[in-house]
JSON list of C-alpha atoms in Angstrom, two decimals:
[
{"chain": "Z", "resi": 1, "resn": "MET", "atom": "CA", "xyz": [0.00, 0.00, 0.00]},
{"chain": "Z", "resi": 2, "resn": "LYS", "atom": "CA", "xyz": [1.44, 3.37, -1.03]},
{"chain": "Z", "resi": 3, "resn": "THR", "atom": "CA", "xyz": [2.05, 5.81, 1.82]},
{"chain": "Z", "resi": 4, "resn": "VAL", "atom": "CA", "xyz": [0.41, 9.18, 1.30]},
{"chain": "Z", "resi": 5, "resn": "LYS", "atom": "CA", "xyz": [2.75, 12.00, 2.30]},
{"chain": "Z", "resi": 6, "resn": "GLU", "atom": "CA", "xyz": [1.23, 15.06, 3.92]},
{"chain": "Z", "resi": 7, "resn": "PRO", "atom": "CA", "xyz": [1.79, 18.07, 1.64]},
{"chain": "Z", "resi": 8, "resn": "LYS", "atom": "CA", "xyz": [3.71, 20.98, 3.16]},
{"chain": "Z", "resi": 9, "resn": "VAL", "atom": "CA", "xyz": [6.01, 23.71, 1.90]},
{"chain": "Z", "resi": 10, "resn": "THR", "atom": "CA", "xyz": [9.04, 25.38, 3.46]},
{"chain": "Z", "resi": 11, "resn": "LEU", "atom": "CA", "xyz": [10.47, 28.59, 2.04]},
{"chain": "Z", "resi": 12, "resn": "ILE", "atom": "CA", "xyz": [14.15, 28.77, 2.95]},
{"chain": "Z", "resi": 13, "resn": "GLY", "atom": "CA", "xyz": [16.51, 31.70, 2.58]},
{"chain": "Z", "resi": 14, "resn": "ALA", "atom": "CA", "xyz": [19.78, 30.22, 1.35]},
{"chain": "Z", "resi": 15, "resn": "GLY", "atom": "CA", "xyz": [21.82, 33.25, 2.34]},
{"chain": "Z", "resi": 16, "resn": "PRO", "atom": "CA", "xyz": [23.91, 35.68, 0.28]},
{"chain": "Z", "resi": 17, "resn": "GLY", "atom": "CA", "xyz": [25.87, 33.19, -1.82]},
{"chain": "Z", "resi": 18, "resn": "SER", "atom": "CA", "xyz": [28.34, 30.86, -0.13]},
{"chain": "Z", "resi": 19, "resn": "ALA", "atom": "CA", "xyz": [26.78, 27.54, 0.89]},
{"chain": "Z", "resi": 20, "resn": "ASP", "atom": "CA", "xyz": [28.01, 27.76, 4.48]},
{"chain": "Z", "resi": 21, "resn": "LEU", "atom": "CA", "xyz": [26.01, 30.96, 5.13]},
{"chain": "Z", "resi": 22, "resn": "ILE", "atom": "CA", "xyz": [22.66, 29.17, 5.24]},
{"chain": "Z", "resi": 23, "resn": "THR", "atom": "CA", "xyz": [21.23, 28.99, 8.78]},
{"chain": "Z", "resi": 24, "resn": "ILE", "atom": "CA", "xyz": [21.28, 25.77, 10.81]},
{"chain": "Z", "resi": 25, "resn": "ARG", "atom": "CA", "xyz": [17.47, 25.72, 10.77]},
{"chain": "Z", "resi": 26, "resn": "GLY", "atom": "CA", "xyz": [17.47, 26.19, 7.01]},
{"chain": "Z", "resi": 27, "resn": "LEU", "atom": "CA", "xyz": [19.92, 23.34, 6.48]},
{"chain": "Z", "resi": 28, "resn": "LYS", "atom": "CA", "xyz": [17.85, 20.98, 8.64]},
{"chain": "Z", "resi": 29, "resn": "ALA", "atom": "CA", "xyz": [14.70, 21.81, 6.70]},
{"chain": "Z", "resi": 30, "resn": "LEU", "atom": "CA", "xyz": [16.51, 21.42, 3.39]},
{"chain": "Z", "resi": 31, "resn": "ARG", "atom": "CA", "xyz": [17.72, 17.95, 4.32]},
{"chain": "Z", "resi": 32, "resn": "SER", "atom": "CA", "xyz": [14.15, 16.87, 5.15]},
{"chain": "Z", "resi": 33, "resn": "ALA", "atom": "CA", "xyz": [12.79, 17.81, 1.72]},
{"chain": "Z", "resi": 34, "resn": "ASN", "atom": "CA", "xyz": [11.13, 15.39, -0.68]},
{"chain": "Z", "resi": 35, "resn": "VAL", "atom": "CA", "xyz": [11.51, 17.87, -3.56]},
{"chain": "Z", "resi": 36, "resn": "VAL", "atom": "CA", "xyz": [13.60, 21.05, -3.86]},
{"chain": "Z", "resi": 37, "resn": "LEU", "atom": "CA", "xyz": [12.78, 23.96, -6.16]},
{"chain": "Z", "resi": 38, "resn": "TYR", "atom": "CA", "xyz": [15.76, 26.30, -6.24]},
{"chain": "Z", "resi": 39, "resn": "ASP", "atom": "CA", "xyz": [16.55, 29.72, -7.63]},
{"chain": "Z", "resi": 40, "resn": "ALA", "atom": "CA", "xyz": [19.44, 31.22, -9.54]},
{"chain": "Z", "resi": 41, "resn": "LEU", "atom": "CA", "xyz": [22.43, 32.33, -7.45]},
{"chain": "Z", "resi": 42, "resn": "ILE", "atom": "CA", "xyz": [22.16, 29.23, -5.22]},
{"chain": "Z", "resi": 43, "resn": "ASP", "atom": "CA", "xyz": [25.60, 27.76, -4.52]},
{"chain": "Z", "resi": 44, "resn": "GLU", "atom": "CA", "xyz": [25.78, 24.31, -6.13]},
{"chain": "Z", "resi": 45, "resn": "GLU", "atom": "CA", "xyz": [27.64, 23.09, -3.03]},
{"chain": "Z", "resi": 46, "resn": "LEU", "atom": "CA", "xyz": [24.46, 23.59, -1.04]},
{"chain": "Z", "resi": 47, "resn": "LEU", "atom": "CA", "xyz": [22.57, 21.19, -3.28]},
{"chain": "Z", "resi": 48, "resn": "LYS", "atom": "CA", "xyz": [25.13, 18.52, -2.40]},
{"chain": "Z", "resi": 49, "resn": "GLN", "atom": "CA", "xyz": [23.76, 18.59, 1.15]},
{"chain": "Z", "resi": 50, "resn": "ILE", "atom": "CA", "xyz": [20.59, 16.92, -0.17]},
{"chain": "Z", "resi": 51, "resn": "ASP", "atom": "CA", "xyz": [20.28, 13.19, -0.81]},
{"chain": "Z", "resi": 52, "resn": "ALA", "atom": "CA", "xyz": [21.12, 12.40, -4.42]},
{"chain": "Z", "resi": 53, "resn": "GLY", "atom": "CA", "xyz": [17.74, 10.74, -4.93]},
{"chain": "Z", "resi": 54, "resn": "ILE", "atom": "CA", "xyz": [15.78, 13.88, -4.04]},
{"chain": "Z", "resi": 55, "resn": "PRO", "atom": "CA", "xyz": [14.52, 15.74, -7.14]},
{"chain": "Z", "resi": 56, "resn": "LYS", "atom": "CA", "xyz": [16.09, 19.18, -7.52]},
{"chain": "Z", "resi": 57, "resn": "ILE", "atom": "CA", "xyz": [14.31, 21.47, -9.96]},
{"chain": "Z", "resi": 58, "resn": "TYR", "atom": "CA", "xyz": [15.84, 24.72, -11.16]},
{"chain": "Z", "resi": 59, "resn": "VAL", "atom": "CA", "xyz": [13.23, 27.48, -11.38]},
{"chain": "Z", "resi": 60, "resn": "GLY", "atom": "CA", "xyz": [15.59, 30.46, -11.42]},
{"chain": "Z", "resi": 61, "resn": "LYS", "atom": "CA", "xyz": [14.87, 33.74, -13.14]},
{"chain": "Z", "resi": 62, "resn": "ARG", "atom": "CA", "xyz": [17.70, 35.74, -14.66]},
{"chain": "Z", "resi": 63, "resn": "CYS", "atom": "CA", "xyz": [17.36, 38.82, -16.85]},
{"chain": "Z", "resi": 64, "resn": "GLY", "atom": "CA", "xyz": [16.10, 37.55, -20.21]},
{"chain": "Z", "resi": 65, "resn": "MET", "atom": "CA", "xyz": [16.45, 33.89, -19.14]},
{"chain": "Z", "resi": 66, "resn": "HIS", "atom": "CA", "xyz": [13.40, 32.74, -17.19]},
{"chain": "Z", "resi": 67, "resn": "SER", "atom": "CA", "xyz": [13.10, 28.96, -16.89]},
{"chain": "Z", "resi": 68, "resn": "PHE", "atom": "CA", "xyz": [9.65, 29.45, -15.30]},
{"chain": "Z", "resi": 69, "resn": "ASN", "atom": "CA", "xyz": [7.50, 32.52, -14.81]},
{"chain": "Z", "resi": 70, "resn": "GLN", "atom": "CA", "xyz": [6.08, 33.18, -11.34]},
{"chain": "Z", "resi": 71, "resn": "ASP", "atom": "CA", "xyz": [2.69, 31.63, -12.09]},
{"chain": "Z", "resi": 72, "resn": "ASP", "atom": "CA", "xyz": [4.42, 28.45, -13.32]},
{"chain": "Z", "resi": 73, "resn": "ILE", "atom": "CA", "xyz": [6.47, 28.30, -10.13]},
{"chain": "Z", "resi": 74, "resn": "ASN", "atom": "CA", "xyz": [3.39, 28.70, -7.94]},
{"chain": "Z", "resi": 75, "resn": "ILE", "atom": "CA", "xyz": [1.61, 25.87, -9.74]},
{"chain": "Z", "resi": 76, "resn": "LEU", "atom": "CA", "xyz": [4.67, 23.61, -9.62]},
{"chain": "Z", "resi": 77, "resn": "ILE", "atom": "CA", "xyz": [5.06, 24.08, -5.85]},
{"chain": "Z", "resi": 78, "resn": "VAL", "atom": "CA", "xyz": [1.48, 22.95, -5.27]},
{"chain": "Z", "resi": 79, "resn": "GLU", "atom": "CA", "xyz": [1.70, 20.04, -7.71]},
{"chain": "Z", "resi": 80, "resn": "LYS", "atom": "CA", "xyz": [4.90, 18.71, -6.13]},
{"chain": "Z", "resi": 81, "resn": "ALA", "atom": "CA", "xyz": [3.53, 19.13, -2.60]},
{"chain": "Z", "resi": 82, "resn": "PHE", "atom": "CA", "xyz": [0.46, 16.99, -3.36]},
{"chain": "Z", "resi": 83, "resn": "GLU", "atom": "CA", "xyz": [2.60, 14.52, -5.32]},
{"chain": "Z", "resi": 84, "resn": "SER", "atom": "CA", "xyz": [5.62, 14.15, -3.04]},
{"chain": "Z", "resi": 85, "resn": "GLY", "atom": "CA", "xyz": [4.94, 15.72, 0.35]},
{"chain": "Z", "resi": 86, "resn": "HIS", "atom": "CA", "xyz": [7.49, 18.19, 1.68]},
{"chain": "Z", "resi": 87, "resn": "VAL", "atom": "CA", "xyz": [8.53, 20.78, -0.92]},
{"chain": "Z", "resi": 88, "resn": "VAL", "atom": "CA", "xyz": [11.41, 23.12, -0.14]},
{"chain": "Z", "resi": 89, "resn": "ARG", "atom": "CA", "xyz": [11.45, 26.37, -2.05]},
{"chain": "Z", "resi": 90, "resn": "LEU", "atom": "CA", "xyz": [15.07, 27.50, -1.84]},
{"chain": "Z", "resi": 91, "resn": "LYS", "atom": "CA", "xyz": [15.62, 31.20, -2.43]},
{"chain": "Z", "resi": 92, "resn": "GLY", "atom": "CA", "xyz": [18.76, 33.31, -2.40]},
{"chain": "Z", "resi": 93, "resn": "GLY", "atom": "CA", "xyz": [19.27, 35.74, 0.47]},
{"chain": "Z", "resi": 94, "resn": "ASP", "atom": "CA", "xyz": [16.10, 36.14, 2.52]},
{"chain": "Z", "resi": 95, "resn": "PRO", "atom": "CA", "xyz": [12.74, 35.10, 1.01]},
{"chain": "Z", "resi": 96, "resn": "PHE", "atom": "CA", "xyz": [11.08, 38.38, 1.94]},
{"chain": "Z", "resi": 97, "resn": "VAL", "atom": "CA", "xyz": [13.68, 40.73, 0.45]},
{"chain": "Z", "resi": 98, "resn": "PHE", "atom": "CA", "xyz": [12.60, 41.09, -3.19]},
{"chain": "Z", "resi": 99, "resn": "GLY", "atom": "CA", "xyz": [11.94, 37.35, -3.19]},
{"chain": "Z", "resi": 100, "resn": "ARG", "atom": "CA", "xyz": [8.21, 37.39, -4.07]},
{"chain": "Z", "resi": 101, "resn": "ALA", "atom": "CA", "xyz": [7.66, 35.05, -1.14]},
{"chain": "Z", "resi": 102, "resn": "HIS", "atom": "CA", "xyz": [4.27, 36.52, -0.26]},
{"chain": "Z", "resi": 103, "resn": "GLU", "atom": "CA", "xyz": [2.90, 35.64, -3.71]},
{"chain": "Z", "resi": 104, "resn": "GLU", "atom": "CA", "xyz": [4.01, 32.03, -3.37]},
{"chain": "Z", "resi": 105, "resn": "ILE", "atom": "CA", "xyz": [2.69, 31.70, 0.18]},
{"chain": "Z", "resi": 106, "resn": "ALA", "atom": "CA", "xyz": [-0.72, 33.13, -0.71]},
{"chain": "Z", "resi": 107, "resn": "TYR", "atom": "CA", "xyz": [-1.08, 30.74, -3.66]},
{"chain": "Z", "resi": 108, "resn": "VAL", "atom": "CA", "xyz": [0.07, 27.65, -1.78]},
{"chain": "Z", "resi": 109, "resn": "GLU", "atom": "CA", "xyz": [-2.08, 28.35, 1.27]},
{"chain": "Z", "resi": 110, "resn": "SER", "atom": "CA", "xyz": [-5.14, 28.81, -0.95]},
{"chain": "Z", "resi": 111, "resn": "PHE", "atom": "CA", "xyz": [-4.94, 25.03, -1.49]},
{"chain": "Z", "resi": 112, "resn": "GLY", "atom": "CA", "xyz": [-4.86, 24.37, 2.25]},
{"chain": "Z", "resi": 113, "resn": "ILE", "atom": "CA", "xyz": [-1.15, 23.52, 2.22]},
{"chain": "Z", "resi": 114, "resn": "PRO", "atom": "CA", "xyz": [0.75, 24.79, 5.29]},
{"chain": "Z", "resi": 115, "resn": "VAL", "atom": "CA", "xyz": [3.79, 26.98, 4.66]},
{"chain": "Z", "resi": 116, "resn": "THR", "atom": "CA", "xyz": [6.77, 27.58, 6.95]},
{"chain": "Z", "resi": 117, "resn": "VAL", "atom": "CA", "xyz": [9.34, 30.31, 6.34]},
{"chain": "Z", "resi": 118, "resn": "VAL", "atom": "CA", "xyz": [12.97, 30.01, 7.40]},
{"chain": "Z", "resi": 119, "resn": "PRO", "atom": "CA", "xyz": [14.64, 33.43, 7.21]},
{"chain": "Z", "resi": 120, "resn": "GLY", "atom": "CA", "xyz": [17.96, 33.77, 5.45]},
{"chain": "Z", "resi": 121, "resn": "VAL", "atom": "CA", "xyz": [20.97, 36.05, 5.76]},
{"chain": "Z", "resi": 122, "resn": "SER", "atom": "CA", "xyz": [20.20, 38.89, 3.37]},
{"chain": "Z", "resi": 123, "resn": "SER", "atom": "CA", "xyz": [22.80, 39.81, 0.77]},
{"chain": "Z", "resi": 124, "resn": "THR", "atom": "CA", "xyz": [21.89, 43.46, 1.27]},
{"chain": "Z", "resi": 125, "resn": "ILE", "atom": "CA", "xyz": [23.86, 43.48, 4.52]},
{"chain": "Z", "resi": 126, "resn": "ALA", "atom": "CA", "xyz": [26.10, 40.42, 4.33]},
{"chain": "Z", "resi": 127, "resn": "VAL", "atom": "CA", "xyz": [27.74, 41.12, 0.97]},
{"chain": "Z", "resi": 128, "resn": "PRO", "atom": "CA", "xyz": [28.92, 44.67, 1.80]},
{"chain": "Z", "resi": 129, "resn": "SER", "atom": "CA", "xyz": [29.98, 43.42, 5.25]},
{"chain": "Z", "resi": 130, "resn": "SER", "atom": "CA", "xyz": [32.12, 40.71, 3.67]},
{"chain": "Z", "resi": 131, "resn": "GLN", "atom": "CA", "xyz": [34.03, 43.54, 1.97]},
{"chain": "Z", "resi": 132, "resn": "GLY", "atom": "CA", "xyz": [34.45, 45.54, 5.16]},
{"chain": "Z", "resi": 133, "resn": "ILE", "atom": "CA", "xyz": [31.76, 48.06, 4.23]},
{"chain": "Z", "resi": 134, "resn": "PRO", "atom": "CA", "xyz": [29.43, 48.86, 7.15]},
{"chain": "Z", "resi": 135, "resn": "MET", "atom": "CA", "xyz": [25.84, 49.90, 6.60]},
{"chain": "Z", "resi": 136, "resn": "THR", "atom": "CA", "xyz": [25.95, 52.38, 9.47]},
{"chain": "Z", "resi": 137, "resn": "GLN", "atom": "CA", "xyz": [28.81, 54.12, 11.22]},
{"chain": "Z", "resi": 138, "resn": "ARG", "atom": "CA", "xyz": [28.68, 56.60, 14.05]},
{"chain": "Z", "resi": 139, "resn": "GLY", "atom": "CA", "xyz": [29.21, 60.12, 12.75]},
{"chain": "Z", "resi": 140, "resn": "VAL", "atom": "CA", "xyz": [29.00, 58.99, 9.12]},
{"chain": "Z", "resi": 141, "resn": "SER", "atom": "CA", "xyz": [25.67, 57.24, 8.44]},
{"chain": "Z", "resi": 142, "resn": "SER", "atom": "CA", "xyz": [22.87, 56.57, 10.90]},
{"chain": "Z", "resi": 143, "resn": "SER", "atom": "CA", "xyz": [20.65, 54.59, 8.51]},
{"chain": "Z", "resi": 144, "resn": "PHE", "atom": "CA", "xyz": [20.61, 52.59, 5.31]},
{"chain": "Z", "resi": 145, "resn": "TRP", "atom": "CA", "xyz": [18.08, 52.35, 2.51]},
{"chain": "Z", "resi": 146, "resn": "VAL", "atom": "CA", "xyz": [17.62, 49.15, 0.51]},
{"chain": "Z", "resi": 147, "resn": "MET", "atom": "CA", "xyz": [15.90, 49.42, -2.84]},
{"chain": "Z", "resi": 148, "resn": "THR", "atom": "CA", "xyz": [15.54, 47.84, -6.25]},
{"chain": "Z", "resi": 149, "resn": "ALA", "atom": "CA", "xyz": [16.83, 49.87, -9.17]},
{"chain": "Z", "resi": 150, "resn": "THR", "atom": "CA", "xyz": [13.65, 49.78, -11.24]},
{"chain": "Z", "resi": 151, "resn": "LYS", "atom": "CA", "xyz": [9.96, 49.13, -10.92]},
{"chain": "Z", "resi": 152, "resn": "ARG", "atom": "CA", "xyz": [7.95, 46.59, -12.91]},
{"chain": "Z", "resi": 153, "resn": "ASP", "atom": "CA", "xyz": [7.36, 49.09, -15.73]},
{"chain": "Z", "resi": 154, "resn": "GLY", "atom": "CA", "xyz": [11.10, 49.70, -16.10]},
{"chain": "Z", "resi": 155, "resn": "SER", "atom": "CA", "xyz": [11.13, 53.18, -14.58]},
{"chain": "Z", "resi": 156, "resn": "PHE", "atom": "CA", "xyz": [13.32, 54.18, -11.66]},
{"chain": "Z", "resi": 157, "resn": "SER", "atom": "CA", "xyz": [11.88, 53.67, -8.21]},
{"chain": "Z", "resi": 158, "resn": "GLU", "atom": "CA", "xyz": [10.99, 56.94, -6.50]},
{"chain": "Z", "resi": 159, "resn": "ASP", "atom": "CA", "xyz": [13.03, 55.66, -3.57]},
{"chain": "Z", "resi": 160, "resn": "LEU", "atom": "CA", "xyz": [16.19, 56.11, -5.61]},
{"chain": "Z", "resi": 161, "resn": "LYS", "atom": "CA", "xyz": [15.55, 59.84, -5.77]},
{"chain": "Z", "resi": 162, "resn": "PHE", "atom": "CA", "xyz": [14.42, 60.17, -2.16]},
{"chain": "Z", "resi": 163, "resn": "ALA", "atom": "CA", "xyz": [17.37, 58.15, -0.82]},
{"chain": "Z", "resi": 164, "resn": "SER", "atom": "CA", "xyz": [19.79, 60.21, -2.90]},
{"chain": "Z", "resi": 165, "resn": "GLN", "atom": "CA", "xyz": [18.54, 63.33, -1.14]},
{"chain": "Z", "resi": 166, "resn": "SER", "atom": "CA", "xyz": [19.22, 61.82, 2.29]},
{"chain": "Z", "resi": 167, "resn": "SER", "atom": "CA", "xyz": [22.47, 60.99, 4.08]},
{"chain": "Z", "resi": 168, "resn": "ALA", "atom": "CA", "xyz": [21.58, 57.29, 4.28]},
{"chain": "Z", "resi": 169, "resn": "THR", "atom": "CA", "xyz": [23.76, 54.54, 2.89]},
{"chain": "Z", "resi": 170, "resn": "MET", "atom": "CA", "xyz": [22.13, 53.38, -0.35]},
{"chain": "Z", "resi": 171, "resn": "VAL", "atom": "CA", "xyz": [22.03, 49.66, -1.19]},
{"chain": "Z", "resi": 172, "resn": "ILE", "atom": "CA", "xyz": [20.68, 49.03, -4.68]},
{"chain": "Z", "resi": 173, "resn": "LEU", "atom": "CA", "xyz": [19.79, 45.56, -5.93]},
{"chain": "Z", "resi": 174, "resn": "MET", "atom": "CA", "xyz": [19.24, 44.45, -9.52]},
{"chain": "Z", "resi": 175, "resn": "GLY", "atom": "CA", "xyz": [20.82, 47.62, -10.86]},
{"chain": "Z", "resi": 176, "resn": "VAL", "atom": "CA", "xyz": [24.14, 46.72, -12.49]},
{"chain": "Z", "resi": 177, "resn": "ARG", "atom": "CA", "xyz": [22.68, 46.83, -16.00]},
{"chain": "Z", "resi": 178, "resn": "LYS", "atom": "CA", "xyz": [21.52, 50.39, -15.33]},
{"chain": "Z", "resi": 179, "resn": "LEU", "atom": "CA", "xyz": [24.62, 51.50, -13.49]},
{"chain": "Z", "resi": 180, "resn": "SER", "atom": "CA", "xyz": [25.26, 54.56, -15.65]},
{"chain": "Z", "resi": 181, "resn": "GLU", "atom": "CA", "xyz": [21.69, 55.79, -15.30]},
{"chain": "Z", "resi": 182, "resn": "ILE", "atom": "CA", "xyz": [21.78, 55.21, -11.53]},
{"chain": "Z", "resi": 183, "resn": "ILE", "atom": "CA", "xyz": [25.01, 57.20, -11.18]},
{"chain": "Z", "resi": 184, "resn": "ARG", "atom": "CA", "xyz": [23.55, 60.09, -13.16]},
{"chain": "Z", "resi": 185, "resn": "GLU", "atom": "CA", "xyz": [20.40, 60.13, -11.03]},
{"chain": "Z", "resi": 186, "resn": "VAL", "atom": "CA", "xyz": [22.21, 59.97, -7.70]},
{"chain": "Z", "resi": 187, "resn": "ASN", "atom": "CA", "xyz": [24.74, 62.56, -8.84]},
{"chain": "Z", "resi": 188, "resn": "LYS", "atom": "CA", "xyz": [21.91, 65.11, -9.10]},
{"chain": "Z", "resi": 189, "resn": "TYR", "atom": "CA", "xyz": [21.74, 65.11, -5.30]},
{"chain": "Z", "resi": 190, "resn": "ARG", "atom": "CA", "xyz": [25.12, 63.84, -4.08]},
{"chain": "Z", "resi": 191, "resn": "GLY", "atom": "CA", "xyz": [28.57, 65.08, -5.02]},
{"chain": "Z", "resi": 192, "resn": "SER", "atom": "CA", "xyz": [30.79, 63.36, -7.55]},
{"chain": "Z", "resi": 193, "resn": "LEU", "atom": "CA", "xyz": [33.26, 62.45, -4.77]},
{"chain": "Z", "resi": 194, "resn": "THR", "atom": "CA", "xyz": [30.65, 60.31, -3.00]},
{"chain": "Z", "resi": 195, "resn": "PRO", "atom": "CA", "xyz": [32.15, 56.82, -2.50]},
{"chain": "Z", "resi": 196, "resn": "MET", "atom": "CA", "xyz": [30.46, 53.83, -4.10]},
{"chain": "Z", "resi": 197, "resn": "ALA", "atom": "CA", "xyz": [31.07, 50.13, -4.63]},
{"chain": "Z", "resi": 198, "resn": "VAL", "atom": "CA", "xyz": [29.81, 47.44, -6.99]},
{"chain": "Z", "resi": 199, "resn": "ILE", "atom": "CA", "xyz": [30.07, 43.92, -5.56]},
{"chain": "Z", "resi": 200, "resn": "GLN", "atom": "CA", "xyz": [29.48, 40.83, -7.69]},
{"chain": "Z", "resi": 201, "resn": "ASN", "atom": "CA", "xyz": [29.45, 37.12, -6.75]},
{"chain": "Z", "resi": 202, "resn": "GLY", "atom": "CA", "xyz": [29.25, 38.23, -3.12]},
{"chain": "Z", "resi": 203, "resn": "THR", "atom": "CA", "xyz": [30.72, 35.87, -0.47]},
{"chain": "Z", "resi": 204, "resn": "MET", "atom": "CA", "xyz": [31.82, 33.44, -3.19]},
{"chain": "Z", "resi": 205, "resn": "PRO", "atom": "CA", "xyz": [35.44, 32.51, -4.07]},
{"chain": "Z", "resi": 206, "resn": "ASN", "atom": "CA", "xyz": [35.19, 34.61, -7.26]},
{"chain": "Z", "resi": 207, "resn": "GLU", "atom": "CA", "xyz": [33.75, 37.64, -5.45]},
{"chain": "Z", "resi": 208, "resn": "SER", "atom": "CA", "xyz": [34.75, 40.97, -6.96]},
{"chain": "Z", "resi": 209, "resn": "CYS", "atom": "CA", "xyz": [34.42, 44.47, -5.52]},
{"chain": "Z", "resi": 210, "resn": "ILE", "atom": "CA", "xyz": [35.03, 47.60, -7.56]},
{"chain": "Z", "resi": 211, "resn": "VAL", "atom": "CA", "xyz": [35.25, 50.75, -5.43]},
{"chain": "Z", "resi": 212, "resn": "GLY", "atom": "CA", "xyz": [35.43, 54.38, -6.50]},
{"chain": "Z", "resi": 213, "resn": "THR", "atom": "CA", "xyz": [33.35, 57.53, -6.48]},
{"chain": "Z", "resi": 214, "resn": "LEU", "atom": "CA", "xyz": [30.30, 58.59, -8.43]},
{"chain": "Z", "resi": 215, "resn": "GLY", "atom": "CA", "xyz": [32.64, 60.60, -10.62]},
{"chain": "Z", "resi": 216, "resn": "SER", "atom": "CA", "xyz": [35.23, 57.90, -11.28]},
{"chain": "Z", "resi": 217, "resn": "MET", "atom": "CA", "xyz": [32.60, 55.21, -11.83]},
{"chain": "Z", "resi": 218, "resn": "ALA", "atom": "CA", "xyz": [30.81, 57.44, -14.31]},
{"chain": "Z", "resi": 219, "resn": "SER", "atom": "CA", "xyz": [33.92, 57.41, -16.50]},
{"chain": "Z", "resi": 220, "resn": "GLY", "atom": "CA", "xyz": [33.09, 53.79, -17.35]},
{"chain": "Z", "resi": 221, "resn": "LYS", "atom": "CA", "xyz": [36.71, 52.66, -17.11]},
{"chain": "Z", "resi": 222, "resn": "SER", "atom": "CA", "xyz": [36.11, 50.12, -14.34]},
{"chain": "Z", "resi": 223, "resn": "SER", "atom": "CA", "xyz": [36.08, 46.37, -15.00]},
{"chain": "Z", "resi": 224, "resn": "ILE", "atom": "CA", "xyz": [32.47, 45.76, -13.97]},
{"chain": "Z", "resi": 225, "resn": "ASP", "atom": "CA", "xyz": [30.76, 42.95, -15.87]},
{"chain": "Z", "resi": 226, "resn": "ARG", "atom": "CA", "xyz": [27.35, 44.50, -16.51]},
{"chain": "Z", "resi": 227, "resn": "SER", "atom": "CA", "xyz": [25.91, 41.22, -17.76]},
{"chain": "Z", "resi": 228, "resn": "LYS", "atom": "CA", "xyz": [26.01, 39.77, -14.22]},
{"chain": "Z", "resi": 229, "resn": "PRO", "atom": "CA", "xyz": [24.01, 40.74, -11.14]},
{"chain": "Z", "resi": 230, "resn": "GLY", "atom": "CA", "xyz": [25.56, 42.60, -8.25]},
{"chain": "Z", "resi": 231, "resn": "ILE", "atom": "CA", "xyz": [24.97, 44.92, -5.33]},
{"chain": "Z", "resi": 232, "resn": "ILE", "atom": "CA", "xyz": [25.60, 48.66, -5.57]},
{"chain": "Z", "resi": 233, "resn": "VAL", "atom": "CA", "xyz": [26.47, 50.52, -2.37]},
{"chain": "Z", "resi": 234, "resn": "ILE", "atom": "CA", "xyz": [26.60, 54.34, -2.33]},
{"chain": "Z", "resi": 235, "resn": "GLY", "atom": "CA", "xyz": [27.60, 56.46, 0.64]},
{"chain": "Z", "resi": 236, "resn": "ASP", "atom": "CA", "xyz": [30.49, 57.67, 2.74]},
{"chain": "Z", "resi": 237, "resn": "VAL", "atom": "CA", "xyz": [30.72, 54.30, 4.54]},
{"chain": "Z", "resi": 238, "resn": "VAL", "atom": "CA", "xyz": [32.21, 52.81, 1.36]},
{"chain": "Z", "resi": 239, "resn": "ALA", "atom": "CA", "xyz": [35.40, 54.72, 2.17]},
{"chain": "Z", "resi": 240, "resn": "GLU", "atom": "CA", "xyz": [35.88, 52.13, 4.94]},
{"chain": "Z", "resi": 241, "resn": "HIS", "atom": "CA", "xyz": [36.66, 49.51, 2.29]},
{"chain": "Z", "resi": 242, "resn": "PRO", "atom": "CA", "xyz": [40.35, 48.55, 2.73]},
{"chain": "Z", "resi": 243, "resn": "GLY", "atom": "CA", "xyz": [41.18, 49.34, -0.90]},
{"chain": "Z", "resi": 244, "resn": "PHE", "atom": "CA", "xyz": [39.15, 52.52, -1.39]},
{"chain": "Z", "resi": 245, "resn": "PHE", "atom": "CA", "xyz": [41.86, 55.15, -1.01]},
{"chain": "Z", "resi": 246, "resn": "GLU", "atom": "CA", "xyz": [44.44, 53.05, -2.84]},
{"chain": "Z", "resi": 247, "resn": "GLU", "atom": "CA", "xyz": [42.07, 52.70, -5.81]},
{"chain": "Z", "resi": 248, "resn": "GLU", "atom": "CA", "xyz": [41.37, 56.43, -5.86]},
{"chain": "Z", "resi": 249, "resn": "VAL", "atom": "CA", "xyz": [45.07, 57.31, -5.72]},
{"chain": "Z", "resi": 250, "resn": "GLN", "atom": "CA", "xyz": [45.77, 54.98, -8.65]},
{"chain": "Z", "resi": 251, "resn": "ARG", "atom": "CA", "xyz": [42.97, 56.58, -10.67]},
{"chain": "Z", "resi": 252, "resn": "VAL", "atom": "CA", "xyz": [44.33, 60.05, -10.00]},
{"chain": "Z", "resi": 253, "resn": "LEU", "atom": "CA", "xyz": [47.84, 59.00, -10.96]},
{"chain": "Z", "resi": 254, "resn": "HIS", "atom": "CA", "xyz": [46.67, 57.35, -14.19]},
{"chain": "Z", "resi": 255, "resn": "SER", "atom": "CA", "xyz": [44.54, 60.34, -15.13]},
{"chain": "Z", "resi": 256, "resn": "SER", "atom": "CA", "xyz": [47.55, 62.62, -14.69]},
{"chain": "Z", "resi": 257, "resn": "PHE", "atom": "CA", "xyz": [49.53, 61.01, -17.50]}
]
């Protein structure tokens, strides 16, 4: 007689990148899964923590390369829960930071399937921290503002303008492709000497961090790969990066010849 498995879903935040930055609770839940649906930017090493016989389905969305749209993902979660029991939805960072977790929870619960959320370490804080860039610093910045670069219709979020007019540290996600436009917008309200950083592959072995100022970054001479996602940090706290002043000195020297 076939055992019927009780359907349930767990949304797990996998953390900012490196597999060992998932929480202990998240790892325990992941190992109890009957099916795993995972996003882009999930460290492949993390998937090795799951039994080889457990189905692992990639449902990641990258710019211009969507394996599933959100409606497809919602339907697949429910189908797999009724079919296999415990479905783990593995998301990068924290599920509730631009992770569309609420949409998935609402859909799944409409079928009477219970959902548990395991918070994750958000890349918005962890990735800059891994580069020695604080979000706040006494006497420098007393707050930070996390935002997405653009809204659904492709226009800039109003928060970009409002944050630029404040003294807050700005953390901008999903904005590398529009880096030049972001710099121009922020430069309307903050000086060209304002420090900034672009961090890609955060917390991973191939992590890169380009630091400079609004002015030097606007020159377009940095080695930022604009085809890959990253985190943009703007504010005086970026000057705390160990290589900030060295990079700026080198730029000045090169521009003098």
